[in-house]
Amino acid sequence: MRIAIATLIGGLVMFFWGAFAHMVLPLGELSMRAPTNEDTVLAALREGLPAEHGIYVLPHFDPAMHDNDQAMKNYSEKAKANPYAFIVYTPNGKDPLAMGGNLFHQWLSDTLAALLVALVLVRTAGLGLVRGLCIGLAFGVFSWLALSVPFWNWYRFPGAFTAGYLVEQAFGWLLAGAAMGWWLGRKAGPSLKPMP
């Protein structure tokens, strides 16, 4: 029961911190820009992309052509001469203000992640706020290094967006970990003793 409550605490802390980071602070929108002519871009997407949900990288290179030296050369020249885009595309519209399902999925994701943090916390010596803070921070930095840095490195995500995500994840899990560590360390019973 203590682990379940710690999980809920951590999930809620992370969920509300994420809402604050995106709605009050600019962390979630760093480097996001408006197109100069949105209708033209939307029309080009409808015309130039297949009518299926997917990720499109432009200019596109077919991996099956890796053995073709001329195709590699042509792609390299095209890539150097043109803009680059990483597009998450779906052909069907959706009201972004109808966030009920998205909010539920975010809360569920945060709570499941908090469960992993709680399971690590109960296996460490010296349960408490400081230990939870350190482990939560480690989880936040780990998630950033494992996900955001590769997207910056390979898919050219902007540096400001990547740095903002570090602040969001590291500080959020620092707070959640501290709250969970505090809860688990309040009256640590025999079931919460670390494994030898």
mmCIF file with all atom_site columns, C-alpha atoms in Angstrom:
data_model
loop_
_atom_site.group_PDB
_atom_site.id
_atom_site.type_symbol
_atom_site.label_atom_id
_atom_site.label_alt_id
_atom_site.label_comp_id
_atom_site.label_asym_id
_atom_site.label_entity_id
_atom_site.label_seq_id
_atom_site.pdbx_PDB_ins_code
_atom_site.Cartn_x
_atom_site.Cartn_y
_atom_site.Cartn_z
_atom_site.occupancy
_atom_site.B_iso_or_equiv
_atom_site.pdbx_formal_charge
_atom_site.auth_seq_id
_atom_site.auth_comp_id
_atom_site.auth_asym_id
_atom_site.auth_atom_id
_atom_site.pdbx_PDB_model_num
ATOM 1   C CA . MET A 1 1   ? 0.000   0.000  0.000   1.00 0.00 ? 1   MET A CA 1
ATOM 2   C CA . ARG A 1 2   ? 2.856   2.405  0.781   1.00 0.00 ? 2   ARG A CA 1
ATOM 3   C CA . ILE A 1 3   ? 4.376   1.817  -2.665  1.00 0.00 ? 3   ILE A CA 1
ATOM 4   C CA . ALA A 1 4   ? 0.989   2.391  -4.322  1.00 0.00 ? 4   ALA A CA 1
ATOM 5   C CA . ILE A 1 5   ? 0.526   5.678  -2.461  1.00 0.00 ? 5   ILE A CA 1
ATOM 6   C CA . ALA A 1 6   ? 4.090   6.765  -3.279  1.00 0.00 ? 6   ALA A CA 1
ATOM 7   C CA . THR A 1 7   ? 3.398   5.936  -6.939  1.00 0.00 ? 7   THR A CA 1
ATOM 8   C CA . LEU A 1 8   ? 0.248   8.058  -6.942  1.00 0.00 ? 8   LEU A CA 1
ATOM 9   C CA . ILE A 1 9   ? 2.080   10.924 -5.230  1.00 0.00 ? 9   ILE A CA 1
ATOM 10  C CA . GLY A 1 10  ? 4.917   10.804 -7.753  1.00 0.00 ? 10  GLY A CA 1
ATOM 11  C CA . GLY A 1 11  ? 2.575   10.541 -10.716 1.00 0.00 ? 11  GLY A CA 1
ATOM 12  C CA . LEU A 1 12  ? 0.487   13.489 -9.558  1.00 0.00 ? 12  LEU A CA 1
ATOM 13  C CA . VAL A 1 13  ? 3.524   15.657 -8.781  1.00 0.00 ? 13  VAL A CA 1
ATOM 14  C CA . MET A 1 14  ? 4.954   14.983 -12.233 1.00 0.00 ? 14  MET A CA 1
ATOM 15  C CA . PHE A 1 15  ? 1.579   15.499 -13.928 1.00 0.00 ? 15  PHE A CA 1
ATOM 16  C CA . PHE A 1 16  ? 0.955   18.876 -12.265 1.00 0.00 ? 16  PHE A CA 1
ATOM 17  C CA . TRP A 1 17  ? 4.565   19.982 -12.766 1.00 0.00 ? 17  TRP A CA 1
ATOM 18  C CA . GLY A 1 18  ? 4.225   19.142 -16.475 1.00 0.00 ? 18  GLY A CA 1
ATOM 19  C CA . ALA A 1 19  ? 1.022   21.190 -16.684 1.00 0.00 ? 19  ALA A CA 1
ATOM 20  C CA . PHE A 1 20  ? 2.763   24.125 -14.983 1.00 0.00 ? 20  PHE A CA 1
ATOM 21  C CA . ALA A 1 21  ? 5.834   23.803 -17.213 1.00 0.00 ? 21  ALA A CA 1
ATOM 22  C CA . HIS A 1 22  ? 3.705   23.908 -20.371 1.00 0.00 ? 22  HIS A CA 1
ATOM 23  C CA . MET A 1 23  ? 0.919   26.299 -19.384 1.00 0.00 ? 23  MET A CA 1
ATOM 24  C CA . VAL A 1 24  ? 2.804   28.842 -17.258 1.00 0.00 ? 24  VAL A CA 1
ATOM 25  C CA . LEU A 1 25  ? 6.448   28.437 -18.230 1.00 0.00 ? 25  LEU A CA 1
ATOM 26  C CA . PRO A 1 26  ? 7.576   28.315 -21.867 1.00 0.00 ? 26  PRO A CA 1
ATOM 27  C CA . LEU A 1 27  ? 9.447   25.005 -21.459 1.00 0.00 ? 27  LEU A CA 1
ATOM 28  C CA . GLY A 1 28  ? 7.183   22.926 -23.686 1.00 0.00 ? 28  GLY A CA 1
ATOM 29  C CA . GLU A 1 29  ? 7.109   25.417 -26.532 1.00 0.00 ? 29  GLU A CA 1
ATOM 30  C CA . LEU A 1 30  ? 10.750  26.476 -26.803 1.00 0.00 ? 30  LEU A CA 1
ATOM 31  C CA . SER A 1 31  ? 11.734  26.781 -30.479 1.00 0.00 ? 31  SER A CA 1
ATOM 32  C CA . MET A 1 32  ? 8.179   26.132 -31.714 1.00 0.00 ? 32  MET A CA 1
ATOM 33  C CA . ARG A 1 33  ? 7.411   28.673 -34.422 1.00 0.00 ? 33  ARG A CA 1
ATOM 34  C CA . ALA A 1 34  ? 4.457   29.629 -36.609 1.00 0.00 ? 34  ALA A CA 1
ATOM 35  C CA . PRO A 1 35  ? 4.861   29.156 -40.365 1.00 0.00 ? 35  PRO A CA 1
ATOM 36  C CA . THR A 1 36  ? 4.874   32.284 -42.505 1.00 0.00 ? 36  THR A CA 1
ATOM 37  C CA . ASN A 1 37  ? 2.032   30.897 -44.631 1.00 0.00 ? 37  ASN A CA 1
ATOM 38  C CA . GLU A 1 38  ? 0.235   28.114 -42.794 1.00 0.00 ? 38  GLU A CA 1
ATOM 39  C CA . ASP A 1 39  ? -2.424  27.428 -45.420 1.00 0.00 ? 39  ASP A CA 1
ATOM 40  C CA . THR A 1 40  ? 0.203   26.940 -48.122 1.00 0.00 ? 40  THR A CA 1
ATOM 41  C CA . VAL A 1 41  ? 2.138   24.499 -45.915 1.00 0.00 ? 41  VAL A CA 1
ATOM 42  C CA . LEU A 1 42  ? -1.004  22.539 -45.004 1.00 0.00 ? 42  LEU A CA 1
ATOM 43  C CA . ALA A 1 43  ? -1.990  22.295 -48.681 1.00 0.00 ? 43  ALA A CA 1
ATOM 44  C CA . ALA A 1 44  ? 1.525   21.080 -49.544 1.00 0.00 ? 44  ALA A CA 1
ATOM 45  C CA . LEU A 1 45  ? 1.322   18.421 -46.818 1.00 0.00 ? 45  LEU A CA 1
ATOM 46  C CA . ARG A 1 46  ? -2.006  17.146 -48.161 1.00 0.00 ? 46  ARG A CA 1
ATOM 47  C CA . GLU A 1 47  ? -0.625  17.011 -51.677 1.00 0.00 ? 47  GLU A CA 1
ATOM 48  C CA . GLY A 1 48  ? 2.896   15.784 -50.980 1.00 0.00 ? 48  GLY A CA 1
ATOM 49  C CA . LEU A 1 49  ? 2.458   13.190 -48.232 1.00 0.00 ? 49  LEU A CA 1
ATOM 50  C CA . PRO A 1 50  ? 0.572   9.876  -48.260 1.00 0.00 ? 50  PRO A CA 1
ATOM 51  C CA . ALA A 1 51  ? -2.777  9.791  -46.501 1.00 0.00 ? 51  ALA A CA 1
ATOM 52  C CA . GLU A 1 52  ? -1.429  7.796  -43.575 1.00 0.00 ? 52  GLU A CA 1
ATOM 53  C CA . HIS A 1 53  ? -0.162  8.589  -40.109 1.00 0.00 ? 53  HIS A CA 1
ATOM 54  C CA . GLY A 1 54  ? 3.617   8.500  -39.991 1.00 0.00 ? 54  GLY A CA 1
ATOM 55  C CA . ILE A 1 55  ? 6.938   10.272 -39.569 1.00 0.00 ? 55  ILE A CA 1
ATOM 56  C CA . TYR A 1 56  ? 8.435   11.852 -42.641 1.00 0.00 ? 56  TYR A CA 1
ATOM 57  C CA . VAL A 1 57  ? 11.995  13.133 -42.887 1.00 0.00 ? 57  VAL A CA 1
ATOM 58  C CA . LEU A 1 58  ? 12.734  15.525 -45.751 1.00 0.00 ? 58  LEU A CA 1
ATOM 59  C CA . PRO A 1 59  ? 14.734  15.230 -47.888 1.00 0.00 ? 59  PRO A CA 1
ATOM 60  C CA . HIS A 1 60  ? 13.956  11.518 -47.872 1.00 0.00 ? 60  HIS A CA 1
ATOM 61  C CA . PHE A 1 61  ? 16.500  8.786  -48.464 1.00 0.00 ? 61  PHE A CA 1
ATOM 62  C CA . ASP A 1 62  ? 15.513  5.181  -49.144 1.00 0.00 ? 62  ASP A CA 1
ATOM 63  C CA . PRO A 1 63  ? 17.668  2.924  -46.891 1.00 0.00 ? 63  PRO A CA 1
ATOM 64  C CA . ALA A 1 64  ? 17.565  0.265  -49.619 1.00 0.00 ? 64  ALA A CA 1
ATOM 65  C CA . MET A 1 65  ? 19.789  2.573  -51.700 1.00 0.00 ? 65  MET A CA 1
ATOM 66  C CA . HIS A 1 66  ? 22.756  2.490  -49.297 1.00 0.00 ? 66  HIS A CA 1
ATOM 67  C CA . ASP A 1 67  ? 24.706  0.326  -51.728 1.00 0.00 ? 67  ASP A CA 1
ATOM 68  C CA . ASN A 1 68  ? 24.105  2.708  -54.636 1.00 0.00 ? 68  ASN A CA 1
ATOM 69  C CA . ASP A 1 69  ? 26.955  5.237  -54.702 1.00 0.00 ? 69  ASP A CA 1
ATOM 70  C CA . GLN A 1 70  ? 25.234  7.531  -57.199 1.00 0.00 ? 70  GLN A CA 1
ATOM 71  C CA . ALA A 1 71  ? 22.013  7.590  -55.147 1.00 0.00 ? 71  ALA A CA 1
ATOM 72  C CA . MET A 1 72  ? 24.049  8.384  -52.012 1.00 0.00 ? 72  MET A CA 1
ATOM 73  C CA . LYS A 1 73  ? 25.823  11.231 -53.807 1.00 0.00 ? 73  LYS A CA 1
ATOM 74  C CA . ASN A 1 74  ? 22.573  12.631 -55.208 1.00 0.00 ? 74  ASN A CA 1
ATOM 75  C CA . TYR A 1 75  ? 20.943  12.504 -51.783 1.00 0.00 ? 75  TYR A CA 1
ATOM 76  C CA . SER A 1 76  ? 23.917  14.196 -50.117 1.00 0.00 ? 76  SER A CA 1
ATOM 77  C CA . GLU A 1 77  ? 23.823  17.046 -52.638 1.00 0.00 ? 77  GLU A CA 1
ATOM 78  C CA . LYS A 1 78  ? 20.047  17.416 -52.335 1.00 0.00 ? 78  LYS A CA 1
ATOM 79  C CA . ALA A 1 79  ? 20.229  17.414 -48.531 1.00 0.00 ? 79  ALA A CA 1
ATOM 80  C CA . LYS A 1 80  ? 22.887  20.151 -48.534 1.00 0.00 ? 80  LYS A CA 1
ATOM 81  C CA . ALA A 1 81  ? 20.940  22.312 -50.997 1.00 0.00 ? 81  ALA A CA 1
ATOM 82  C CA . ASN A 1 82  ? 17.483  22.115 -49.369 1.00 0.00 ? 82  ASN A CA 1
ATOM 83  C CA . PRO A 1 83  ? 15.746  22.733 -46.060 1.00 0.00 ? 83  PRO A CA 1
ATOM 84  C CA . TYR A 1 84  ? 15.354  19.844 -43.620 1.00 0.00 ? 84  TYR A CA 1
ATOM 85  C CA . ALA A 1 85  ? 12.093  18.783 -41.952 1.00 0.00 ? 85  ALA A CA 1
ATOM 86  C CA . PHE A 1 86  ? 11.122  16.133 -39.410 1.00 0.00 ? 86  PHE A CA 1
ATOM 87  C CA . ILE A 1 87  ? 7.348   15.842 -39.725 1.00 0.00 ? 87  ILE A CA 1
ATOM 88  C CA . VAL A 1 88  ? 4.974   13.916 -37.481 1.00 0.00 ? 88  VAL A CA 1
ATOM 89  C CA . TYR A 1 89  ? 1.984   13.748 -39.788 1.00 0.00 ? 89  TYR A CA 1
ATOM 90  C CA . THR A 1 90  ? -1.590  12.564 -39.630 1.00 0.00 ? 90  THR A CA 1
ATOM 91  C CA . PRO A 1 91  ? -3.959  13.270 -42.497 1.00 0.00 ? 91  PRO A CA 1
ATOM 92  C CA . ASN A 1 92  ? -7.017  13.631 -40.251 1.00 0.00 ? 92  ASN A CA 1
ATOM 93  C CA . GLY A 1 93  ? -7.609  16.710 -38.162 1.00 0.00 ? 93  GLY A CA 1
ATOM 94  C CA . LYS A 1 94  ? -8.251  16.682 -34.421 1.00 0.00 ? 94  LYS A CA 1
ATOM 95  C CA . ASP A 1 95  ? -9.304  19.416 -32.018 1.00 0.00 ? 95  ASP A CA 1
ATOM 96  C CA . PRO A 1 96  ? -6.209  20.076 -29.872 1.00 0.00 ? 96  PRO A CA 1
ATOM 97  C CA . LEU A 1 97  ? -8.373  21.759 -27.245 1.00 0.00 ? 97  LEU A CA 1
ATOM 98  C CA . ALA A 1 98  ? -10.252 18.493 -26.574 1.00 0.00 ? 98  ALA A CA 1
ATOM 99  C CA . MET A 1 99  ? -7.499  17.188 -24.294 1.00 0.00 ? 99  MET A CA 1
ATOM 100 C CA . GLY A 1 100 ? -9.376  14.720 -22.086 1.00 0.00 ? 100 GLY A CA 1
ATOM 101 C CA . GLY A 1 101 ? -7.809  11.605 -23.592 1.00 0.00 ? 101 GLY A CA 1
ATOM 102 C CA . ASN A 1 102 ? -4.373  13.205 -23.826 1.00 0.00 ? 102 ASN A CA 1
ATOM 103 C CA . LEU A 1 103 ? -4.476  14.294 -20.179 1.00 0.00 ? 103 LEU A CA 1
ATOM 104 C CA . PHE A 1 104 ? -5.469  10.801 -19.069 1.00 0.00 ? 104 PHE A CA 1
ATOM 105 C CA . HIS A 1 105 ? -2.645  9.217  -21.067 1.00 0.00 ? 105 HIS A CA 1
ATOM 106 C CA . GLN A 1 106 ? -0.160  11.750 -19.655 1.00 0.00 ? 106 GLN A CA 1
ATOM 107 C CA . TRP A 1 107 ? -1.271  11.038 -16.082 1.00 0.00 ? 107 TRP A CA 1
ATOM 108 C CA . LEU A 1 108 ? -1.089  7.274  -16.703 1.00 0.00 ? 108 LEU A CA 1
ATOM 109 C CA . SER A 1 109 ? 2.393   7.582  -18.217 1.00 0.00 ? 109 SER A CA 1
ATOM 110 C CA . ASP A 1 110 ? 3.615   9.720  -15.312 1.00 0.00 ? 110 ASP A CA 1
ATOM 111 C CA . THR A 1 111 ? 2.135   7.275  -12.788 1.00 0.00 ? 111 THR A CA 1
ATOM 112 C CA . LEU A 1 112 ? 3.689   4.198  -14.412 1.00 0.00 ? 112 LEU A CA 1
ATOM 113 C CA . ALA A 1 113 ? 7.053   5.989  -14.517 1.00 0.00 ? 113 ALA A CA 1
ATOM 114 C CA . ALA A 1 114 ? 6.603   6.916  -10.840 1.00 0.00 ? 114 ALA A CA 1
ATOM 115 C CA . LEU A 1 115 ? 6.012   3.233  -10.061 1.00 0.00 ? 115 LEU A CA 1
ATOM 116 C CA . LEU A 1 116 ? 9.461   2.430  -11.483 1.00 0.00 ? 116 LEU A CA 1
ATOM 117 C CA . VAL A 1 117 ? 11.004  5.168  -9.354  1.00 0.00 ? 117 VAL A CA 1
ATOM 118 C CA . ALA A 1 118 ? 9.168   3.858  -6.262  1.00 0.00 ? 118 ALA A CA 1
ATOM 119 C CA . LEU A 1 119 ? 10.402  0.312  -6.888  1.00 0.00 ? 119 LEU A CA 1
ATOM 120 C CA . VAL A 1 120 ? 13.982  1.567  -7.080  1.00 0.00 ? 120 VAL A CA 1
ATOM 121 C CA . LEU A 1 121 ? 13.542  3.737  -3.984  1.00 0.00 ? 121 LEU A CA 1
ATOM 122 C CA . VAL A 1 122 ? 12.332  0.886  -1.788  1.00 0.00 ? 122 VAL A CA 1
ATOM 123 C CA . ARG A 1 123 ? 15.463  -1.113 -2.670  1.00 0.00 ? 123 ARG A CA 1
ATOM 124 C CA . THR A 1 124 ? 17.890  1.574  -1.542  1.00 0.00 ? 124 THR A CA 1
ATOM 125 C CA . ALA A 1 125 ? 19.340  2.282  1.863   1.00 0.00 ? 125 ALA A CA 1
ATOM 126 C CA . GLY A 1 126 ? 18.400  5.439  3.710   1.00 0.00 ? 126 GLY A CA 1
ATOM 127 C CA . LEU A 1 127 ? 14.899  6.126  2.455   1.00 0.00 ? 127 LEU A CA 1
ATOM 128 C CA . GLY A 1 128 ? 13.924  9.765  2.740   1.00 0.00 ? 128 GLY A CA 1
ATOM 129 C CA . LEU A 1 129 ? 13.460  13.065 0.989   1.00 0.00 ? 129 LEU A CA 1
ATOM 130 C CA . VAL A 1 130 ? 17.122  13.548 -0.013  1.00 0.00 ? 130 VAL A CA 1
ATOM 131 C CA . ARG A 1 131 ? 17.490  10.000 -1.347  1.00 0.00 ? 131 ARG A CA 1
ATOM 132 C CA . GLY A 1 132 ? 14.253  10.381 -3.295  1.00 0.00 ? 132 GLY A CA 1
ATOM 133 C CA . LEU A 1 133 ? 15.412  13.719 -4.654  1.00 0.00 ? 133 LEU A CA 1
ATOM 134 C CA . CYS A 1 134 ? 18.693  12.220 -5.919  1.00 0.00 ? 134 CYS A CA 1
ATOM 135 C CA . ILE A 1 135 ? 17.080  9.162  -7.474  1.00 0.00 ? 135 ILE A CA 1
ATOM 136 C CA . GLY A 1 136 ? 14.290  11.219 -9.036  1.00 0.00 ? 136 GLY A CA 1
ATOM 137 C CA . LEU A 1 137 ? 16.843  13.611 -10.536 1.00 0.00 ? 137 LEU A CA 1
ATOM 138 C CA . ALA A 1 138 ? 18.824  10.663 -11.905 1.00 0.00 ? 138 ALA A CA 1
ATOM 139 C CA . PHE A 1 139 ? 15.690  9.265  -13.577 1.00 0.00 ? 139 PHE A CA 1
ATOM 140 C CA . GLY A 1 140 ? 14.902  12.670 -15.108 1.00 0.00 ? 140 GLY A CA 1
ATOM 141 C CA . VAL A 1 141 ? 18.400  13.140 -16.519 1.00 0.00 ? 141 VAL A CA 1
ATOM 142 C CA . PHE A 1 142 ? 18.453  9.525  -17.724 1.00 0.00 ? 142 PHE A CA 1
ATOM 143 C CA . SER A 1 143 ? 15.206  9.958  -19.651 1.00 0.00 ? 143 SER A CA 1
ATOM 144 C CA . TRP A 1 144 ? 16.551  13.148 -21.248 1.00 0.00 ? 144 TRP A CA 1
ATOM 145 C CA . LEU A 1 145 ? 19.852  11.528 -22.245 1.00 0.00 ? 145 LEU A CA 1
ATOM 146 C CA . ALA A 1 146 ? 18.113  8.436  -23.609 1.00 0.00 ? 146 ALA A CA 1
ATOM 147 C CA . LEU A 1 147 ? 15.399  10.246 -25.604 1.00 0.00 ? 147 LEU A CA 1
ATOM 148 C CA . SER A 1 148 ? 15.916  13.965 -26.139 1.00 0.00 ? 148 SER A CA 1
ATOM 149 C CA . VAL A 1 149 ? 19.638  14.010 -26.881 1.00 0.00 ? 149 VAL A CA 1
ATOM 150 C CA . PRO A 1 150 ? 19.328  11.406 -29.674 1.00 0.00 ? 150 PRO A CA 1
ATOM 151 C CA . PHE A 1 151 ? 16.498  13.444 -31.236 1.00 0.00 ? 151 PHE A CA 1
ATOM 152 C CA . TRP A 1 152 ? 18.727  16.541 -31.085 1.00 0.00 ? 152 TRP A CA 1
ATOM 153 C CA . ASN A 1 153 ? 21.680  14.604 -32.474 1.00 0.00 ? 153 ASN A CA 1
ATOM 154 C CA . TRP A 1 154 ? 20.007  12.666 -35.305 1.00 0.00 ? 154 TRP A CA 1
ATOM 155 C CA . TYR A 1 155 ? 16.848  14.598 -36.152 1.00 0.00 ? 155 TYR A CA 1
ATOM 156 C CA . ARG A 1 156 ? 18.090  18.146 -35.519 1.00 0.00 ? 156 ARG A CA 1
ATOM 157 C CA . PHE A 1 157 ? 15.661  19.036 -32.756 1.00 0.00 ? 157 PHE A CA 1
ATOM 158 C CA . PRO A 1 158 ? 16.525  22.622 -31.729 1.00 0.00 ? 158 PRO A CA 1
ATOM 159 C CA . GLY A 1 159 ? 18.976  23.094 -28.876 1.00 0.00 ? 159 GLY A CA 1
ATOM 160 C CA . ALA A 1 160 ? 16.571  25.322 -26.918 1.00 0.00 ? 160 ALA A CA 1
ATOM 161 C CA . PHE A 1 161 ? 13.790  22.714 -27.154 1.00 0.00 ? 161 PHE A CA 1
ATOM 162 C CA . THR A 1 162 ? 16.209  20.005 -26.013 1.00 0.00 ? 162 THR A CA 1
ATOM 163 C CA . ALA A 1 163 ? 17.498  22.119 -23.108 1.00 0.00 ? 163 ALA A CA 1
ATOM 164 C CA . GLY A 1 164 ? 13.944  22.965 -22.065 1.00 0.00 ? 164 GLY A CA 1
ATOM 165 C CA . TYR A 1 165 ? 13.074  19.292 -21.971 1.00 0.00 ? 165 TYR A CA 1
ATOM 166 C CA . LEU A 1 166 ? 16.060  18.684 -19.688 1.00 0.00 ? 166 LEU A CA 1
ATOM 167 C CA . VAL A 1 167 ? 14.732  21.276 -17.232 1.00 0.00 ? 167 VAL A CA 1
ATOM 168 C CA . GLU A 1 168 ? 11.218  19.836 -17.452 1.00 0.00 ? 168 GLU A CA 1
ATOM 169 C CA . GLN A 1 169 ? 12.263  16.223 -16.876 1.00 0.00 ? 169 GLN A CA 1
ATOM 170 C CA . ALA A 1 170 ? 15.089  16.763 -14.396 1.00 0.00 ? 170 ALA A CA 1
ATOM 171 C CA . PHE A 1 171 ? 13.253  19.233 -12.166 1.00 0.00 ? 171 PHE A CA 1
ATOM 172 C CA . GLY A 1 172 ? 9.948   17.364 -12.419 1.00 0.00 ? 172 GLY A CA 1
ATOM 173 C CA . TRP A 1 173 ? 11.423  14.021 -11.370 1.00 0.00 ? 173 TRP A CA 1
ATOM 174 C CA . LEU A 1 174 ? 13.501  15.759 -8.707  1.00 0.00 ? 174 LEU A CA 1
ATOM 175 C CA . LEU A 1 175 ? 10.250  17.039 -7.165  1.00 0.00 ? 175 LEU A CA 1
ATOM 176 C CA . ALA A 1 176 ? 8.404   13.750 -7.632  1.00 0.00 ? 176 ALA A CA 1
ATOM 177 C CA . GLY A 1 177 ? 11.317  11.708 -6.269  1.00 0.00 ? 177 GLY A CA 1
ATOM 178 C CA . ALA A 1 178 ? 11.635  13.968 -3.230  1.00 0.00 ? 178 ALA A CA 1
ATOM 179 C CA . ALA A 1 179 ? 7.917   13.629 -2.459  1.00 0.00 ? 179 ALA A CA 1
ATOM 180 C CA . MET A 1 180 ? 8.019   9.862  -2.930  1.00 0.00 ? 180 MET A CA 1
ATOM 181 C CA . GLY A 1 181 ? 11.182  9.484  -0.859  1.00 0.00 ? 181 GLY A CA 1
ATOM 182 C CA . TRP A 1 182 ? 9.644   11.562 1.910   1.00 0.00 ? 182 TRP A CA 1
ATOM 183 C CA . TRP A 1 183 ? 6.500   9.426  1.913   1.00 0.00 ? 183 TRP A CA 1
ATOM 184 C CA . LEU A 1 184 ? 8.328   6.109  1.831   1.00 0.00 ? 184 LEU A CA 1
ATOM 185 C CA . GLY A 1 185 ? 10.782  7.187  4.533   1.00 0.00 ? 185 GLY A CA 1
ATOM 186 C CA . ARG A 1 186 ? 8.204   8.466  7.019   1.00 0.00 ? 186 ARG A CA 1
ATOM 187 C CA . LYS A 1 187 ? 7.660   5.173  8.838   1.00 0.00 ? 187 LYS A CA 1
ATOM 188 C CA . ALA A 1 188 ? 9.640   2.629  6.868   1.00 0.00 ? 188 ALA A CA 1
ATOM 189 C CA . GLY A 1 189 ? 8.458   -0.764 8.008   1.00 0.00 ? 189 GLY A CA 1
ATOM 190 C CA . PRO A 1 190 ? 10.187  -4.130 7.579   1.00 0.00 ? 190 PRO A CA 1
ATOM 191 C CA . SER A 1 191 ? 8.714   -4.573 4.092   1.00 0.00 ? 191 SER A CA 1
ATOM 192 C CA . LEU A 1 192 ? 10.634  -1.513 2.899   1.00 0.00 ? 192 LEU A CA 1
ATOM 193 C CA . LYS A 1 193 ? 14.079  -2.592 4.046   1.00 0.00 ? 193 LYS A CA 1
ATOM 194 C CA . PRO A 1 194 ? 16.593  -2.631 1.192   1.00 0.00 ? 194 PRO A CA 1
ATOM 195 C CA . MET A 1 195 ? 17.707  -5.945 -0.220  1.00 0.00 ? 195 MET A CA 1
ATOM 196 C CA . PRO A 1 196 ? 21.050  -7.143 1.126   1.00 0.00 ? 196 PRO A CA 1
#
